[in-house]
PDB file of C-alpha atoms in Angstrom:
ATOM      1  CA  GLY A   1     -62.100 112.658-104.953  1.00  0.00           C
ATOM      2  CA  GLU A   2     -59.924 116.316-104.171  1.00  0.00           C
ATOM      3  CA  ASN A   3     -57.162 116.086-101.751  1.00  0.00           C
ATOM      4  CA  VAL A   4     -54.175 118.409 -99.974  1.00  0.00           C
ATOM      5  CA  GLU A   5     -51.502 116.671 -97.624  1.00  0.00           C
ATOM      6  CA  GLN A   6     -49.797 118.954 -95.144  1.00  0.00           C
ATOM      7  CA  HIS A   7     -45.864 117.999 -93.658  1.00  0.00           C
ATOM      8  CA  PRO A   8     -45.332 118.450 -91.086  1.00  0.00           C
ATOM      9  CA  SER A   9     -48.575 118.185 -88.533  1.00  0.00           C
ATOM     10  CA  THR A  10     -45.767 119.569 -85.633  1.00  0.00           C
ATOM     11  CA  LEU A  11     -43.162 121.813 -86.306  1.00  0.00           C
ATOM     12  CA  SER A  12     -40.631 123.559 -84.038  1.00  0.00           C
ATOM     13  CA  VAL A  13     -37.914 125.910 -83.722  1.00  0.00           C
ATOM     14  CA  GLN A  14     -35.300 128.461 -82.358  1.00  0.00           C
ATOM     15  CA  GLU A  15     -36.398 131.662 -83.325  1.00  0.00           C
ATOM     16  CA  GLY A  16     -34.426 133.015 -85.643  1.00  0.00           C
ATOM     17  CA  ASP A  17     -34.029 129.754 -87.587  1.00  0.00           C
ATOM     18  CA  SER A  18     -36.307 129.114 -90.605  1.00  0.00           C
ATOM     19  CA  ALA A  19     -39.086 126.552 -90.737  1.00  0.00           C
ATOM     20  CA  VAL A  20     -40.489 124.929 -94.134  1.00  0.00           C
ATOM     21  CA  ILE A  21     -44.570 123.627 -94.352  1.00  0.00           C
ATOM     22  CA  LYS A  22     -44.871 121.429 -97.298  1.00  0.00           C
ATOM     23  CA  CYS A  23     -48.008 120.979 -98.949  1.00  0.00           C
ATOM     24  CA  THR A  24     -49.259 118.188-102.408  1.00  0.00           C
ATOM     25  CA  TYR A  25     -52.063 118.551-103.714  1.00  0.00           C
ATOM     26  CA  SER A  26     -54.428 115.995-105.774  1.00  0.00           C
ATOM     27  CA  ASP A  27     -56.561 118.185-108.189  1.00  0.00           C
ATOM     28  CA  SER A  28     -55.015 119.431-111.180  1.00  0.00           C
ATOM     29  CA  ALA A  29     -57.706 121.844-111.590  1.00  0.00           C
ATOM     30  CA  SER A  30     -56.564 123.633-108.770  1.00  0.00           C
ATOM     31  CA  ASN A  31     -54.834 127.187-109.549  1.00  0.00           C
ATOM     32  CA  TYR A  32     -55.339 128.628-106.976  1.00  0.00           C
ATOM     33  CA  PHE A  33     -52.827 128.081-103.150  1.00  0.00           C
ATOM     34  CA  PRO A  34     -53.846 130.298-100.084  1.00  0.00           C
ATOM     35  CA  TRP A  35     -51.805 130.250 -96.643  1.00  0.00           C
ATOM     36  CA  TYR A  36     -54.134 130.693 -93.518  1.00  0.00           C
ATOM     37  CA  LYS A  37     -52.810 131.860 -90.464  1.00  0.00           C
ATOM     38  CA  GLN A  38     -54.494 130.793 -87.102  1.00  0.00           C
ATOM     39  CA  GLU A  39     -53.875 131.271 -83.505  1.00  0.00           C
ATOM     40  CA  LEU A  40     -55.119 129.767 -80.796  1.00  0.00           C
ATOM     41  CA  GLY A  41     -59.034 130.610 -80.270  1.00  0.00           C
ATOM     42  CA  LYS A  42     -59.434 132.513 -82.790  1.00  0.00           C
ATOM     43  CA  ARG A  43     -60.804 132.397 -86.975  1.00  0.00           C
ATOM     44  CA  PRO A  44     -58.002 131.574 -89.352  1.00  0.00           C
ATOM     45  CA  GLN A  45     -56.439 134.876 -91.312  1.00  0.00           C
ATOM     46  CA  LEU A  46     -54.516 134.740 -95.130  1.00  0.00           C
ATOM     47  CA  ILE A  47     -51.093 135.566 -94.741  1.00  0.00           C
ATOM     48  CA  ILE A  48     -49.716 134.392 -98.701  1.00  0.00           C
ATOM     49  CA  ASP A  49     -51.423 133.098-101.643  1.00  0.00           C
ATOM     50  CA  ILE A  50     -50.005 131.683-104.613  1.00  0.00           C
ATOM     51  CA  ARG A  51     -51.652 131.827-108.219  1.00  0.00           C
ATOM     52  CA  SER A  52     -50.265 128.823-110.815  1.00  0.00           C
ATOM     53  CA  ASN A  53     -49.187 131.292-113.249  1.00  0.00           C
ATOM     54  CA  VAL A  54     -46.487 132.120-110.752  1.00  0.00           C
ATOM     55  CA  GLY A  55     -43.853 130.074-108.722  1.00  0.00           C
ATOM     56  CA  GLU A  56     -42.413 131.687-105.948  1.00  0.00           C
ATOM     57  CA  LYS A  57     -44.164 135.032-104.045  1.00  0.00           C
ATOM     58  CA  LYS A  58     -42.411 136.693-101.361  1.00  0.00           C
ATOM     59  CA  ASP A  59     -43.657 138.816 -98.572  1.00  0.00           C
ATOM     60  CA  GLN A  60     -40.889 140.299 -96.309  1.00  0.00           C
ATOM     61  CA  ARG A  61     -39.671 136.902 -93.702  1.00  0.00           C
ATOM     62  CA  ILE A  62     -42.875 134.332 -95.624  1.00  0.00           C
ATOM     63  CA  ALA A  63     -42.357 133.652 -98.933  1.00  0.00           C
ATOM     64  CA  VAL A  64     -44.321 130.598-100.860  1.00  0.00           C
ATOM     65  CA  THR A  65     -43.355 128.493-104.127  1.00  0.00           C
ATOM     66  CA  LEU A  66     -45.360 126.018-106.317  1.00  0.00           C
ATOM     67  CA  ASN A  67     -44.180 123.104-108.418  1.00  0.00           C
ATOM     68  CA  LYS A  68     -47.517 123.009-110.647  1.00  0.00           C
ATOM     69  CA  THR A  69     -45.512 119.762-112.142  1.00  0.00           C
ATOM     70  CA  ALA A  70     -45.284 117.537-109.470  1.00  0.00           C
ATOM     71  CA  LYS A  71     -48.576 119.178-107.449  1.00  0.00           C
ATOM     72  CA  HIS A  72     -46.436 120.762-104.238  1.00  0.00           C
ATOM     73  CA  PHE A  73     -46.263 123.946-103.043  1.00  0.00           C
ATOM     74  CA  SER A  74     -44.140 124.868 -99.519  1.00  0.00           C
ATOM     75  CA  LEU A  75     -44.696 127.821 -97.345  1.00  0.00           C
ATOM     76  CA  HIS A  76     -41.491 129.224 -96.421  1.00  0.00           C
ATOM     77  CA  ILE A  77     -40.642 131.421 -93.055  1.00  0.00           C
ATOM     78  CA  THR A  78     -37.512 133.409 -92.620  1.00  0.00           C
ATOM     79  CA  GLU A  79     -35.715 134.609 -89.067  1.00  0.00           C
ATOM     80  CA  THR A  80     -39.361 133.261 -87.443  1.00  0.00           C
ATOM     81  CA  GLN A  81     -40.451 135.468 -84.179  1.00  0.00           C
ATOM     82  CA  PRO A  82     -42.581 133.861 -81.083  1.00  0.00           C
ATOM     83  CA  GLU A  83     -45.587 135.647 -83.068  1.00  0.00           C
ATOM     84  CA  ASP A  84     -45.094 133.106 -86.150  1.00  0.00           C
ATOM     85  CA  SER A  85     -46.038 130.370 -82.944  1.00  0.00           C
ATOM     86  CA  ALA A  86     -49.622 128.988 -84.798  1.00  0.00           C
ATOM     87  CA  VAL A  87     -51.965 126.739 -87.072  1.00  0.00           C
ATOM     88  CA  TYR A  88     -50.254 126.539 -90.129  1.00  0.00           C
ATOM     89  CA  PHE A  89     -53.063 125.835 -92.846  1.00  0.00           C
ATOM     90  CA  CYS A  90     -52.215 125.398 -96.313  1.00  0.00           C
ATOM     91  CA  ALA A  91     -55.421 125.649 -99.099  1.00  0.00           C
ATOM     92  CA  ALA A  92     -55.837 124.602-103.166  1.00  0.00           C
ATOM     93  CA  GLY A  93     -58.605 125.251-105.120  1.00  0.00           C
ATOM     94  CA  SER A  94     -60.164 127.192-108.366  1.00  0.00           C
ATOM     95  CA  THR A  95     -63.557 129.096-108.155  1.00  0.00           C
ATOM     96  CA  TYR A  96     -63.991 129.655-104.940  1.00  0.00           C
ATOM     97  CA  LYS A  97     -64.196 125.868-103.014  1.00  0.00           C
ATOM     98  CA  TYR A  98     -60.967 125.194-101.420  1.00  0.00           C
ATOM     99  CA  ILE A  99     -59.922 121.810 -99.946  1.00  0.00           C
ATOM    100  CA  PHE A 100     -57.568 122.801 -96.617  1.00  0.00           C
ATOM    101  CA  GLY A 101     -54.957 121.130 -95.560  1.00  0.00           C
ATOM    102  CA  THR A 102     -54.960 119.328 -92.066  1.00  0.00           C
ATOM    103  CA  GLY A 103     -52.807 121.684 -90.762  1.00  0.00           C
ATOM    104  CA  THR A 104     -49.432 122.099 -89.278  1.00  0.00           C
ATOM    105  CA  ARG A 105     -48.494 123.824 -85.977  1.00  0.00           C
ATOM    106  CA  LEU A 106     -45.516 125.542 -85.623  1.00  0.00           C
ATOM    107  CA  LYS A 107     -43.676 125.924 -82.401  1.00  0.00           C
ATOM    108  CA  VAL A 108     -41.144 128.772 -82.189  1.00  0.00           C
ATOM    109  CA  LEU A 109     -38.789 127.844 -79.404  1.00  0.00           C
ATOM    110  CA  ALA A 110     -37.331 131.773 -77.807  1.00  0.00           C
TER     111      ALA A 110
ATOM    112  CA  SER B   1     -61.197 143.521 -96.781  1.00  0.00           C
ATOM    113  CA  ALA B   2     -64.528 142.308 -96.333  1.00  0.00           C
ATOM    114  CA  VAL B   3     -66.491 142.611 -92.386  1.00  0.00           C
ATOM    115  CA  ILE B   4     -67.566 140.332 -91.312  1.00  0.00           C
ATOM    116  CA  SER B   5     -70.325 139.396 -87.983  1.00  0.00           C
ATOM    117  CA  GLN B   6     -70.622 136.813 -86.543  1.00  0.00           C
ATOM    118  CA  LYS B   7     -72.970 134.973 -83.634  1.00  0.00           C
ATOM    119  CA  PRO B   8     -72.704 133.603 -81.410  1.00  0.00           C
ATOM    120  CA  SER B   9     -69.622 133.394 -80.478  1.00  0.00           C
ATOM    121  CA  ARG B  10     -70.076 130.435 -78.292  1.00  0.00           C
ATOM    122  CA  ASP B  11     -73.628 128.869 -77.003  1.00  0.00           C
ATOM    123  CA  ILE B  12     -73.582 126.053 -74.810  1.00  0.00           C
ATOM    124  CA  CYS B  13     -76.743 123.773 -76.071  1.00  0.00           C
ATOM    125  CA  GLN B  14     -79.401 120.398 -75.044  1.00  0.00           C
ATOM    126  CA  ARG B  15     -78.677 117.616 -76.848  1.00  0.00           C
ATOM    127  CA  GLY B  16     -81.516 117.680 -78.953  1.00  0.00           C
ATOM    128  CA  THR B  17     -81.680 121.146 -79.551  1.00  0.00           C
ATOM    129  CA  SER B  18     -81.305 123.270 -82.482  1.00  0.00           C
ATOM    130  CA  LEU B  19     -78.688 126.458 -83.405  1.00  0.00           C
ATOM    131  CA  THR B  20     -78.885 128.505 -85.490  1.00  0.00           C
ATOM    132  CA  ILE B  21     -75.545 130.583 -85.578  1.00  0.00           C
ATOM    133  CA  GLN B  22     -75.672 134.615 -88.614  1.00  0.00           C
ATOM    134  CA  CYS B  23     -73.643 136.421 -90.680  1.00  0.00           C
ATOM    135  CA  GLN B  24     -73.365 139.498 -91.516  1.00  0.00           C
ATOM    136  CA  VAL B  25     -70.947 140.736 -93.690  1.00  0.00           C
ATOM    137  CA  ASP B  26     -70.710 144.988 -95.001  1.00  0.00           C
ATOM    138  CA  SER B  27     -70.653 143.906 -97.704  1.00  0.00           C
ATOM    139  CA  GLN B  28     -72.441 142.933-100.759  1.00  0.00           C
ATOM    140  CA  VAL B  29     -71.029 138.983-102.211  1.00  0.00           C
ATOM    141  CA  THR B  30     -72.430 136.658-104.415  1.00  0.00           C
ATOM    142  CA  MET B  31     -71.854 133.454-102.325  1.00  0.00           C
ATOM    143  CA  MET B  32     -70.977 132.973 -98.201  1.00  0.00           C
ATOM    144  CA  PHE B  33     -68.978 129.793 -97.156  1.00  0.00           C
ATOM    145  CA  TRP B  34     -69.965 127.408 -93.696  1.00  0.00           C
ATOM    146  CA  TYR B  35     -66.986 125.664 -92.627  1.00  0.00           C
ATOM    147  CA  ARG B  36     -66.592 123.638 -89.279  1.00  0.00           C
ATOM    148  CA  GLN B  37     -63.623 122.813 -87.969  1.00  0.00           C
ATOM    149  CA  GLN B  38     -63.118 120.322 -85.510  1.00  0.00           C
ATOM    150  CA  PRO B  39     -60.737 120.698 -82.611  1.00  0.00           C
ATOM    151  CA  GLY B  40     -57.778 120.744 -83.097  1.00  0.00           C
ATOM    152  CA  GLN B  41     -58.900 119.857 -86.621  1.00  0.00           C
ATOM    153  CA  SER B  42     -58.588 121.471 -90.036  1.00  0.00           C
ATOM    154  CA  LEU B  43     -62.182 123.418 -91.758  1.00  0.00           C
ATOM    155  CA  THR B  44     -64.409 121.186 -93.676  1.00  0.00           C
ATOM    156  CA  LEU B  45     -67.303 122.970 -95.630  1.00  0.00           C
ATOM    157  CA  ILE B  46     -70.296 122.235 -94.834  1.00  0.00           C
ATOM    158  CA  ALA B  47     -71.847 124.363 -97.934  1.00  0.00           C
ATOM    159  CA  THR B  48     -72.717 126.874-100.276  1.00  0.00           C
ATOM    160  CA  ALA B  49     -74.463 129.246 -99.712  1.00  0.00           C
ATOM    161  CA  ASN B  50     -76.145 131.554-102.572  1.00  0.00           C
ATOM    162  CA  GLN B  51     -78.767 133.952-102.580  1.00  0.00           C
ATOM    163  CA  GLY B  52     -81.886 132.848-104.458  1.00  0.00           C
ATOM    164  CA  SER B  53     -80.923 130.180-104.184  1.00  0.00           C
ATOM    165  CA  GLU B  54     -80.836 126.454-102.056  1.00  0.00           C
ATOM    166  CA  ALA B  55     -77.823 126.302-100.680  1.00  0.00           C
ATOM    167  CA  THR B  56     -74.601 123.856-102.148  1.00  0.00           C
ATOM    168  CA  TYR B  57     -74.705 121.202 -99.634  1.00  0.00           C
ATOM    169  CA  GLU B  58     -70.777 118.941 -99.439  1.00  0.00           C
ATOM    170  CA  SER B  59     -70.905 115.029 -99.169  1.00  0.00           C
ATOM    171  CA  GLY B  60     -71.605 114.165 -95.905  1.00  0.00           C
ATOM    172  CA  PHE B  61     -73.870 116.882 -94.848  1.00  0.00           C
ATOM    173  CA  VAL B  62     -77.149 116.763 -95.039  1.00  0.00           C
ATOM    174  CA  ILE B  63     -80.764 119.580 -95.436  1.00  0.00           C
ATOM    175  CA  ASP B  64     -82.234 118.327 -92.825  1.00  0.00           C
ATOM    176  CA  LYS B  65     -79.236 118.967 -90.533  1.00  0.00           C
ATOM    177  CA  PHE B  66     -77.261 122.192 -91.324  1.00  0.00           C
ATOM    178  CA  PRO B  67     -80.240 124.379 -93.478  1.00  0.00           C
ATOM    179  CA  ILE B  68     -79.349 126.970 -94.884  1.00  0.00           C
ATOM    180  CA  SER B  69     -81.327 130.924 -95.208  1.00  0.00           C
ATOM    181  CA  ARG B  70     -79.283 133.041 -97.678  1.00  0.00           C
ATOM    182  CA  PRO B  71     -82.081 135.908 -97.698  1.00  0.00           C
ATOM    183  CA  ASN B  72     -80.349 139.056 -99.135  1.00  0.00           C
ATOM    184  CA  LEU B  73     -76.304 139.239-100.526  1.00  0.00           C
ATOM    185  CA  THR B  74     -74.860 140.225 -97.414  1.00  0.00           C
ATOM    186  CA  PHE B  75     -76.997 137.770 -94.526  1.00  0.00           C
ATOM    187  CA  SER B  76     -76.271 133.543 -93.862  1.00  0.00           C
ATOM    188  CA  THR B  77     -77.716 131.850 -91.590  1.00  0.00           C
ATOM    189  CA  LEU B  78     -77.062 128.347 -90.555  1.00  0.00           C
ATOM    190  CA  THR B  79     -78.700 125.694 -88.826  1.00  0.00           C
ATOM    191  CA  VAL B  80     -77.008 123.267 -86.488  1.00  0.00           C
ATOM    192  CA  SER B  81     -80.383 120.760 -85.772  1.00  0.00           C
ATOM    193  CA  ASN B  82     -81.258 117.852 -83.615  1.00  0.00           C
ATOM    194  CA  MET B  83     -78.333 118.416 -82.340  1.00  0.00           C
ATOM    195  CA  SER B  84     -76.172 115.785 -80.657  1.00  0.00           C
ATOM    196  CA  PRO B  85     -72.070 115.390 -79.002  1.00  0.00           C
ATOM    197  CA  GLU B  86     -70.804 114.869 -82.042  1.00  0.00           C
ATOM    198  CA  ASP B  87     -71.598 118.699 -83.157  1.00  0.00           C
ATOM    199  CA  SER B  88     -69.928 120.181 -80.672  1.00  0.00           C
ATOM    200  CA  SER B  89     -67.083 122.081 -83.033  1.00  0.00           C
ATOM    201  CA  ILE B  90     -66.690 125.387 -84.225  1.00  0.00           C
ATOM    202  CA  TYR B  91     -68.602 127.128 -86.553  1.00  0.00           C
ATOM    203  CA  LEU B  92     -67.801 129.476 -89.621  1.00  0.00           C
ATOM    204  CA  CYS B  93     -68.733 132.140 -91.815  1.00  0.00           C
ATOM    205  CA  SER B  94     -65.999 133.299 -95.240  1.00  0.00           C
ATOM    206  CA  VAL B  95     -67.129 135.118 -98.576  1.00  0.00           C
ATOM    207  CA  ASP B  96     -64.493 135.249-100.869  1.00  0.00           C
ATOM    208  CA  TRP B  97     -63.076 138.488-101.313  1.00  0.00           C
ATOM    209  CA  ASN B  98     -60.901 138.400-104.640  1.00  0.00           C
ATOM    210  CA  TYR B  99     -59.864 135.247-104.014  1.00  0.00           C
ATOM    211  CA  GLY B 100     -58.754 133.668-100.097  1.00  0.00           C
ATOM    212  CA  TYR B 101     -61.464 133.708 -97.812  1.00  0.00           C
ATOM    213  CA  THR B 102     -61.951 135.597 -95.308  1.00  0.00           C
ATOM    214  CA  PHE B 103     -63.584 134.040 -92.056  1.00  0.00           C
ATOM    215  CA  GLY B 104     -66.392 135.116 -89.221  1.00  0.00           C
ATOM    216  CA  SER B 105     -65.124 134.711 -85.597  1.00  0.00           C
ATOM    217  CA  GLY B 106     -66.642 131.892 -85.135  1.00  0.00           C
ATOM    218  CA  THR B 107     -68.508 129.964 -83.489  1.00  0.00           C
ATOM    219  CA  ARG B 108     -68.047 127.709 -80.943  1.00  0.00           C
ATOM    220  CA  LEU B 109     -71.201 125.031 -79.623  1.00  0.00           C
ATOM    221  CA  THR B 110     -71.143 122.833 -76.481  1.00  0.00           C
ATOM    222  CA  VAL B 111     -73.300 119.946 -77.299  1.00  0.00           C
ATOM    223  CA  VAL B 112     -74.415 118.330 -73.801  1.00  0.00           C
TER     224      VAL B 112
END
């Protein structure tokens, strides 16, 4: 069945450094790729997304890239800050139904 | 984006009992989704709830265990029936709002 793999499971970076989280999906019909940030005890929040007709999208310090041929997409966070510490989930899907990755726990060390 | 009110926020229940979780959306939406997030894990779709029809359940989830109601375009309930400790989890409702889910605040369920 459809599957989304996410790596790494944990990531520690120094404040100010960049963080990259990678996901691979299996369903070639997927055309929408959102990223969610979940802080401890809170609901997941959409932080950025990309559609299949776009290769890259940026919003301030965060960016997402998509390689449809390789079925890879990645989240890039630059100039990390302590408030970026959270669990990040990628997802892939189409027509309302999304499969979530296993999550990456990002720790930004001050 | 849509605003979702979910309740209860948490509950501790005895095994063998049932709990009904409610979600209210401030806008009319065609589909509502129910997810389960086990401690430290990812989100797993339980079912999709359409107004006026039976919910569509994902593999591993059955209506007898997780009955869902969708009486109108702004409200849905999920019942966790005949609970066991393995049902301890966070349950989240969500809606798809212009692509990308908006989630409710979640219900943290502990079964003892």
